[in-house]
PDB file of C-alpha atoms in Angstrom:
ATOM      1  CA  MET A 113      16.793  -7.705  -2.055  1.00 52.00           C
ATOM      2  CA  PHE A 114      17.495  -7.518  -5.765  1.00 56.00           C
ATOM      3  CA  GLU A 115      17.318 -11.230  -6.499  1.00 55.00           C
ATOM      4  CA  THR A 116      14.229 -12.602  -8.208  1.00 52.00           C
ATOM      5  CA  SER A 117      12.939 -16.139  -8.026  1.00 49.00           C
ATOM      6  CA  ARG A 118      13.878 -18.719 -10.624  1.00 49.00           C
ATOM      7  CA  ILE A 119      10.207 -19.760 -10.669  1.00 51.00           C
ATOM      8  CA  PRO A 120       8.077 -16.588 -10.698  1.00 59.00           C
ATOM      9  CA  VAL A 121       4.548 -16.608  -9.338  1.00 61.00           C
ATOM     10  CA  VAL A 122       2.031 -16.126 -12.149  1.00 79.00           C
ATOM     11  CA  MET A 123      -1.067 -14.220 -11.027  1.00 92.00           C
ATOM     12  CA  THR A 124      -3.409 -11.726 -12.612  1.00 94.00           C
ATOM     13  CA  PRO A 125      -4.033  -8.414 -10.823  1.00 96.00           C
ATOM     14  CA  GLU A 126      -7.499  -9.670  -9.865  1.00 95.00           C
ATOM     15  CA  GLU A 127      -6.107 -12.893  -8.410  1.00 96.00           C
ATOM     16  CA  ALA A 128      -3.516 -10.974  -6.396  1.00 97.00           C
ATOM     17  CA  TYR A 129      -6.172  -8.589  -5.084  1.00 97.00           C
ATOM     18  CA  SER A 130      -8.486 -11.453  -4.160  1.00 96.00           C
ATOM     19  CA  SER A 131      -5.644 -13.215  -2.337  1.00 97.00           C
ATOM     20  CA  LEU A 132      -5.115 -10.134  -0.178  1.00 98.00           C
ATOM     21  CA  MET A 133      -8.835  -9.714   0.524  1.00 97.00           C
ATOM     22  CA  GLU A 134      -9.223 -13.385   1.407  1.00 98.00           C
ATOM     23  CA  GLY A 135      -6.246 -13.101   3.754  1.00 98.00           C
ATOM     24  CA  ASN A 136      -7.756 -10.036   5.405  1.00 98.00           C
ATOM     25  CA  GLN A 137     -11.020 -11.892   5.927  1.00 98.00           C
ATOM     26  CA  ARG A 138      -9.124 -14.730   7.613  1.00 98.00           C
ATOM     27  CA  PHE A 139      -7.371 -12.187   9.827  1.00 98.00           C
ATOM     28  CA  THR A 140     -10.553 -10.380  10.872  1.00 98.00           C
ATOM     29  CA  SER A 141     -12.475 -13.609  11.461  1.00 98.00           C
ATOM     30  CA  GLY A 142      -9.821 -14.871  13.851  1.00 97.00           C
ATOM     31  CA  ALA A 143      -8.799 -17.758  11.616  1.00 97.00           C
ATOM     32  CA  PRO A 144      -5.428 -16.768  10.115  1.00 96.00           C
ATOM     33  CA  GLU A 145      -3.431 -19.498   8.396  1.00 96.00           C
ATOM     34  CA  HIS A 146       0.017 -17.878   8.773  1.00 95.00           C
ATOM     35  CA  PRO A 147       1.113 -19.347   5.422  1.00 96.00           C
ATOM     36  CA  ASN A 148       4.634 -19.675   4.029  1.00 94.00           C
ATOM     37  CA  GLN A 149       6.532 -19.313   7.293  1.00 94.00           C
ATOM     38  CA  ASP A 150       8.204 -22.705   7.730  1.00 95.00           C
ATOM     39  CA  ALA A 151      11.747 -23.958   7.136  1.00 97.00           C
ATOM     40  CA  GLU A 152      10.907 -25.222   3.654  1.00 96.00           C
ATOM     41  CA  ARG A 153       9.692 -21.765   2.656  1.00 95.00           C
ATOM     42  CA  ARG A 154      12.835 -20.136   4.041  1.00 96.00           C
ATOM     43  CA  ALA A 155      15.012 -22.557   2.077  1.00 96.00           C
ATOM     44  CA  THR A 156      13.112 -21.818  -1.122  1.00 94.00           C
ATOM     45  CA  LEU A 157      13.365 -18.064  -0.614  1.00 95.00           C
ATOM     46  CA  ALA A 158      17.118 -18.300  -0.112  1.00 95.00           C
ATOM     47  CA  GLN A 159      17.252 -18.942  -3.875  1.00 94.00           C
ATOM     48  CA  GLY A 160      15.261 -15.802  -4.748  1.00 95.00           C
ATOM     49  CA  GLN A 161      11.979 -14.004  -4.268  1.00 95.00           C
ATOM     50  CA  ALA A 162       8.772 -13.814  -6.293  1.00 95.00           C
ATOM     51  CA  PRO A 163       6.185 -11.796  -4.345  1.00 97.00           C
ATOM     52  CA  PHE A 164       2.711 -11.357  -5.817  1.00 98.00           C
ATOM     53  CA  ALA A 165       2.148  -7.813  -4.518  1.00 98.00           C
ATOM     54  CA  THR A 166       4.115  -4.634  -3.960  1.00 99.00           C
ATOM     55  CA  MET A 167       2.792  -2.943  -0.829  1.00 99.00           C
ATOM     56  CA  PHE A 168       3.409   0.737  -0.009  1.00 99.00           C
ATOM     57  CA  GLY A 169       2.025   1.574   3.402  1.00 98.00           C
ATOM     58  CA  CYS A 170       2.345   3.799   6.409  1.00 98.00           C
ATOM     59  CA  GLY A 171       5.092   2.907   8.855  1.00 97.00           C
ATOM     60  CA  ASP A 172       2.613   2.756  11.765  1.00 97.00           C
ATOM     61  CA  SER A 173       3.395  -0.222  14.031  1.00 97.00           C
ATOM     62  CA  ARG A 174      -0.268  -1.279  13.899  1.00 97.00           C
ATOM     63  CA  LEU A 175      -0.172  -1.704  10.126  1.00 96.00           C
ATOM     64  CA  ALA A 176       1.966  -4.820   9.608  1.00 96.00           C
ATOM     65  CA  ALA A 177       0.940  -5.846   6.096  1.00 97.00           C
ATOM     66  CA  GLU A 178       1.880  -9.528   6.320  1.00 98.00           C
ATOM     67  CA  VAL A 179      -0.252  -9.830   9.461  1.00 98.00           C
ATOM     68  CA  ILE A 180      -3.403  -7.978   8.412  1.00 98.00           C
ATOM     69  CA  PHE A 181      -3.471  -9.727   5.020  1.00 99.00           C
ATOM     70  CA  ASP A 182      -2.416 -13.108   6.491  1.00 98.00           C
ATOM     71  CA  GLN A 183       0.521 -13.588   4.149  1.00 98.00           C
ATOM     72  CA  GLY A 184       3.928 -15.148   4.653  1.00 97.00           C
ATOM     73  CA  LEU A 185       7.590 -14.765   3.851  1.00 97.00           C
ATOM     74  CA  GLY A 186       8.214 -13.760   0.251  1.00 97.00           C
ATOM     75  CA  ASP A 187       4.560 -13.015  -0.544  1.00 97.00           C
ATOM     76  CA  MET A 188       4.787  -9.220  -0.572  1.00 98.00           C
ATOM     77  CA  PHE A 189       7.468  -6.661  -1.388  1.00 98.00           C
ATOM     78  CA  VAL A 190       6.806  -4.036   1.295  1.00 99.00           C
ATOM     79  CA  VAL A 191       7.826  -0.364   1.353  1.00 99.00           C
ATOM     80  CA  ARG A 192       6.831   1.822   4.320  1.00 98.00           C
ATOM     81  CA  THR A 193       7.179   5.465   5.342  1.00 98.00           C
ATOM     82  CA  ALA A 194       5.357   7.636   7.879  1.00 97.00           C
ATOM     83  CA  GLY A 195       2.004   8.550   6.346  1.00 97.00           C
ATOM     84  CA  HIS A 196       2.976   6.637   3.173  1.00 98.00           C
ATOM     85  CA  ALA A 197       4.798   9.790   2.059  1.00 98.00           C
ATOM     86  CA  LEU A 198       5.932   9.280  -1.539  1.00 98.00           C
ATOM     87  CA  ASP A 199       9.436  10.366  -2.546  1.00 97.00           C
ATOM     88  CA  ALA A 200      12.012   9.378  -5.164  1.00 98.00           C
ATOM     89  CA  ALA A 201      13.419   6.492  -3.123  1.00 98.00           C
ATOM     90  CA  VAL A 202       9.934   5.077  -2.619  1.00 98.00           C
ATOM     91  CA  LEU A 203       9.122   5.420  -6.318  1.00 99.00           C
ATOM     92  CA  GLY A 204      12.312   3.599  -7.211  1.00 99.00           C
ATOM     93  CA  SER A 205      11.436   0.822  -4.784  1.00 99.00           C
ATOM     94  CA  LEU A 206       7.921   0.494  -6.212  1.00 99.00           C
ATOM     95  CA  GLU A 207       9.341   0.421  -9.725  1.00 99.00           C
ATOM     96  CA  PHE A 208      11.631  -2.418  -8.696  1.00 98.00           C
ATOM     97  CA  GLY A 209       8.616  -4.289  -7.362  1.00 98.00           C
ATOM     98  CA  VAL A 210       6.862  -3.940 -10.712  1.00 98.00           C
ATOM     99  CA  ASP A 211       9.775  -4.024 -13.163  1.00 97.00           C
ATOM    100  CA  GLY A 212      12.218  -6.245 -11.296  1.00 97.00           C
ATOM    101  CA  LEU A 213       9.933  -8.588  -9.378  1.00 97.00           C
ATOM    102  CA  HIS A 214       7.014  -8.437 -11.836  1.00 97.00           C
ATOM    103  CA  THR A 215       4.347  -8.106  -9.163  1.00 97.00           C
ATOM    104  CA  PRO A 216       0.861  -7.960 -10.719  1.00 97.00           C
ATOM    105  CA  LEU A 217      -0.460  -5.647  -7.999  1.00 98.00           C
ATOM    106  CA  VAL A 218       0.680  -2.451  -6.290  1.00 98.00           C
ATOM    107  CA  VAL A 219      -1.167  -1.453  -3.117  1.00 99.00           C
ATOM    108  CA  VAL A 220      -1.125   1.934  -1.391  1.00 99.00           C
ATOM    109  CA  LEU A 221      -2.223   1.324   2.204  1.00 99.00           C
ATOM    110  CA  GLY A 222      -3.478   4.094   4.476  1.00 98.00           C
ATOM    111  CA  HIS A 223      -5.282   3.787   7.804  1.00 98.00           C
ATOM    112  CA  ASP A 224      -7.550   5.633  10.189  1.00 98.00           C
ATOM    113  CA  SER A 225      -6.159   7.968  12.865  1.00 97.00           C
ATOM    114  CA  CYS A 226      -2.885   8.352  10.953  1.00 98.00           C
ATOM    115  CA  GLY A 227      -0.434  10.341  13.065  1.00 97.00           C
ATOM    116  CA  ALA A 228       1.391  11.777  10.058  1.00 97.00           C
ATOM    117  CA  VAL A 229      -1.857  13.108   8.607  1.00 98.00           C
ATOM    118  CA  LYS A 230      -2.836  14.463  12.037  1.00 97.00           C
ATOM    119  CA  ALA A 231       0.485  16.320  12.163  1.00 96.00           C
ATOM    120  CA  THR A 232      -0.160  17.748   8.700  1.00 96.00           C
ATOM    121  CA  LYS A 233      -3.658  18.873   9.672  1.00 95.00           C
ATOM    122  CA  ALA A 234      -2.209  20.470  12.809  1.00 94.00           C
ATOM    123  CA  PHE A 235       0.240  22.385  10.626  1.00 96.00           C
ATOM    124  CA  ASN A 236      -2.688  23.622   8.538  1.00 91.00           C
ATOM    125  CA  ASP A 237      -4.577  24.675  11.660  1.00 91.00           C
ATOM    126  CA  THR A 238      -1.797  26.170  13.780  1.00 94.00           C
ATOM    127  CA  GLY A 239       1.299  26.565  11.620  1.00 93.00           C
ATOM    128  CA  ALA A 240       3.261  24.249  13.927  1.00 92.00           C
ATOM    129  CA  MET A 241       5.691  22.190  11.867  1.00 94.00           C
ATOM    130  CA  PRO A 242       7.264  19.005  13.319  1.00 93.00           C
ATOM    131  CA  SER A 243      10.989  19.319  13.949  1.00 95.00           C
ATOM    132  CA  GLY A 244      13.864  17.970  11.906  1.00 96.00           C
ATOM    133  CA  PHE A 245      13.290  15.731   8.932  1.00 96.00           C
ATOM    134  CA  GLN A 246       9.723  15.062  10.031  1.00 96.00           C
ATOM    135  CA  ARG A 247       8.728  18.125   8.035  1.00 95.00           C
ATOM    136  CA  ASN A 248       9.358  16.075   4.887  1.00 96.00           C
ATOM    137  CA  PHE A 249       6.363  13.824   5.371  1.00 96.00           C
ATOM    138  CA  VAL A 250       4.187  16.827   6.243  1.00 96.00           C
ATOM    139  CA  GLU A 251       5.182  18.524   2.989  1.00 96.00           C
ATOM    140  CA  HIS A 252       4.352  15.370   1.014  1.00 96.00           C
ATOM    141  CA  ILE A 253       0.957  14.921   2.682  1.00 97.00           C
ATOM    142  CA  LEU A 254      -0.009  18.621   2.613  1.00 97.00           C
ATOM    143  CA  PRO A 255      -1.638  18.642  -0.865  1.00 96.00           C
ATOM    144  CA  ALA A 256      -4.128  15.980   0.217  1.00 97.00           C
ATOM    145  CA  THR A 257      -5.156  17.841   3.359  1.00 96.00           C
ATOM    146  CA  LEU A 258      -5.767  20.971   1.255  1.00 96.00           C
ATOM    147  CA  SER A 259      -7.530  19.151  -1.590  1.00 96.00           C
ATOM    148  CA  PRO A 260     -10.466  21.099  -3.094  1.00 94.00           C
ATOM    149  CA  SER A 261     -12.480  17.881  -3.068  1.00 93.00           C
ATOM    150  CA  LEU A 262     -12.537  17.949   0.741  1.00 95.00           C
ATOM    151  CA  GLY A 263     -15.110  20.072   2.507  1.00 89.00           C
ATOM    152  CA  ALA A 264     -14.476  22.431   5.394  1.00 87.00           C
ATOM    153  CA  GLU A 265     -15.584  19.769   7.877  1.00 91.00           C
ATOM    154  CA  ALA A 266     -13.210  17.098   6.547  1.00 95.00           C
ATOM    155  CA  THR A 267     -11.870  14.759   9.213  1.00 97.00           C
ATOM    156  CA  VAL A 268      -8.413  13.248   9.503  1.00 97.00           C
ATOM    157  CA  ASN A 269      -9.797  10.013   8.066  1.00 98.00           C
ATOM    158  CA  ASP A 270     -11.259  11.891   5.090  1.00 98.00           C
ATOM    159  CA  MET A 271      -7.804  13.338   4.519  1.00 98.00           C
ATOM    160  CA  VAL A 272      -6.180   9.905   4.746  1.00 98.00           C
ATOM    161  CA  ARG A 273      -8.554   8.577   2.087  1.00 98.00           C
ATOM    162  CA  GLU A 274      -7.799  11.556  -0.159  1.00 98.00           C
ATOM    163  CA  HIS A 275      -4.064  11.167   0.458  1.00 98.00           C
ATOM    164  CA  THR A 276      -4.315   7.483  -0.477  1.00 98.00           C
ATOM    165  CA  ARG A 277      -6.218   8.297  -3.669  1.00 98.00           C
ATOM    166  CA  MET A 278      -3.772  11.052  -4.606  1.00 98.00           C
ATOM    167  CA  THR A 279      -0.801   8.782  -3.914  1.00 98.00           C
ATOM    168  CA  VAL A 280      -2.125   6.226  -6.405  1.00 98.00           C
ATOM    169  CA  GLU A 281      -2.481   9.005  -8.983  1.00 98.00           C
ATOM    170  CA  ARG A 282       0.978  10.412  -8.251  1.00 98.00           C
ATOM    171  CA  ILE A 283       2.590   7.005  -8.692  1.00 98.00           C
ATOM    172  CA  LEU A 284       1.001   6.702 -12.128  1.00 98.00           C
ATOM    173  CA  GLU A 285       1.876  10.284 -13.097  1.00 98.00           C
ATOM    174  CA  GLN A 286       5.489  10.187 -11.910  1.00 98.00           C
ATOM    175  CA  SER A 287       6.519   6.658 -12.881  1.00 99.00           C
ATOM    176  CA  PRO A 288       6.456   5.807 -16.600  1.00 98.00           C
ATOM    177  CA  ILE A 289       7.583   2.301 -15.664  1.00 98.00           C
ATOM    178  CA  ILE A 290       4.523   1.641 -13.510  1.00 98.00           C
ATOM    179  CA  SER A 291       2.033   3.475 -15.724  1.00 98.00           C
ATOM    180  CA  SER A 292       3.313   1.506 -18.727  1.00 98.00           C
ATOM    181  CA  ALA A 293       2.912  -1.767 -16.824  1.00 97.00           C
ATOM    182  CA  VAL A 294      -0.662  -0.763 -15.993  1.00 97.00           C
ATOM    183  CA  SER A 295      -1.452   0.133 -19.608  1.00 96.00           C
ATOM    184  CA  GLN A 296      -0.094  -3.270 -20.678  1.00 96.00           C
ATOM    185  CA  ASN A 297      -2.162  -5.010 -17.965  1.00 94.00           C
ATOM    186  CA  ARG A 298       0.985  -6.390 -16.346  1.00 96.00           C
ATOM    187  CA  THR A 299       0.052  -4.781 -13.029  1.00 97.00           C
ATOM    188  CA  ALA A 300      -2.691  -2.739 -11.399  1.00 97.00           C
ATOM    189  CA  VAL A 301      -2.618  -0.161  -8.609  1.00 98.00           C
ATOM    190  CA  VAL A 302      -5.170   0.055  -5.798  1.00 98.00           C
ATOM    191  CA  GLY A 303      -5.540   2.263  -2.738  1.00 98.00           C
ATOM    192  CA  LEU A 304      -6.838   0.723   0.485  1.00 98.00           C
ATOM    193  CA  PHE A 305      -7.866   2.226   3.835  1.00 98.00           C
ATOM    194  CA  TYR A 306      -7.354   0.074   6.936  1.00 98.00           C
ATOM    195  CA  HIS A 307      -9.610   0.291   9.994  1.00 98.00           C
ATOM    196  CA  LEU A 308      -7.439  -0.239  13.075  1.00 98.00           C
ATOM    197  CA  ALA A 309     -10.095  -1.481  15.510  1.00 98.00           C
ATOM    198  CA  GLU A 310     -12.028  -3.670  13.089  1.00 98.00           C
ATOM    199  CA  GLY A 311      -9.027  -4.937  11.115  1.00 98.00           C
ATOM    200  CA  THR A 312     -10.914  -4.524   7.843  1.00 98.00           C
ATOM    201  CA  VAL A 313      -9.860  -2.753   4.655  1.00 98.00           C
ATOM    202  CA  GLU A 314     -11.837  -0.389   2.459  1.00 96.00           C
ATOM    203  CA  LEU A 315     -11.205   0.134  -1.243  1.00 96.00           C
ATOM    204  CA  VAL A 316     -10.474   3.808  -1.935  1.00 96.00           C
ATOM    205  CA  HIS A 317      -9.178   3.879  -5.497  1.00 96.00           C
ATOM    206  CA  ALA A 318      -8.125   1.518  -8.294  1.00 96.00           C
ATOM    207  CA  THR A 319      -6.804   1.706 -11.825  1.00 94.00           C
ATOM    208  CA  ASP A 320      -9.312   0.934 -14.556  1.00 91.00           C
ATOM    209  CA  ASN A 321      -7.602  -2.310 -15.575  1.00 86.00           C
ATOM    210  CA  ILE A 322      -8.600  -4.295 -12.484  1.00 86.00           C
ATOM    211  CA  ALA A 323     -12.027  -5.652 -11.597  1.00 71.00           C
ATOM    212  CA  THR A 324     -12.246  -5.327  -7.821  1.00 70.00           C
ATOM    213  CA  GLY A 325     -15.370  -7.432  -7.568  1.00 60.00           C
ATOM    214  CA  PHE A 326     -14.105  -9.112  -4.419  1.00 44.00           C
ATOM    215  CA  SER A 327     -15.678  -6.632  -2.019  1.00 41.00           C
ATOM    216  CA  ALA A 328     -13.492  -4.732   0.388  1.00 42.00           C
ATOM    217  CA  THR A 329     -15.216  -4.112   3.709  1.00 40.00           C
ATOM    218  CA  ARG A 330     -16.248  -0.532   4.357  1.00 33.00           C
TER     219      ARG A 330
END
């Protein structure tokens, strides 16, 4: 995991973002290319890795990042937890993606009908807390479900979008390594919302140093 490639991929944040959006369009149009999955690619990656994006997403089985963005082996450094709950281990992993692998883009990926957010909303409504260590992701998601920016009629999907936005902000607030890389234009951070049925992604939030002109589908 901690080996980098001898020949790093050189991309700008905008180029990395566009590559993901183009891959998602291939996926949704039914014309995926399934790149970088052959024996030659595996042999190259045995010498080290040089992904162009660090992806932090929900652990939902329907949210396989390499599939929905039509990417291959070694293209993305992926970190996943239920409800993309952010903790110290996740932050350290994201910092490695930026500082160790030099990825020009960090993506926070949420999705509609998120079970972890539903569980957090249920806790708000009924006081019922999931058992065992599951309470940890509820506690991490709770601030988003109680956000003052959400109205009384906020849906689970509204809460997921707010949680995604707040996660981007928390990464920047809590990680000097990542915020410094953003200020130096070495990376950018975006928040995306994935639509399960349609397969499309929606841009929720982005740092000021990236031009997201390549439209994300709403």
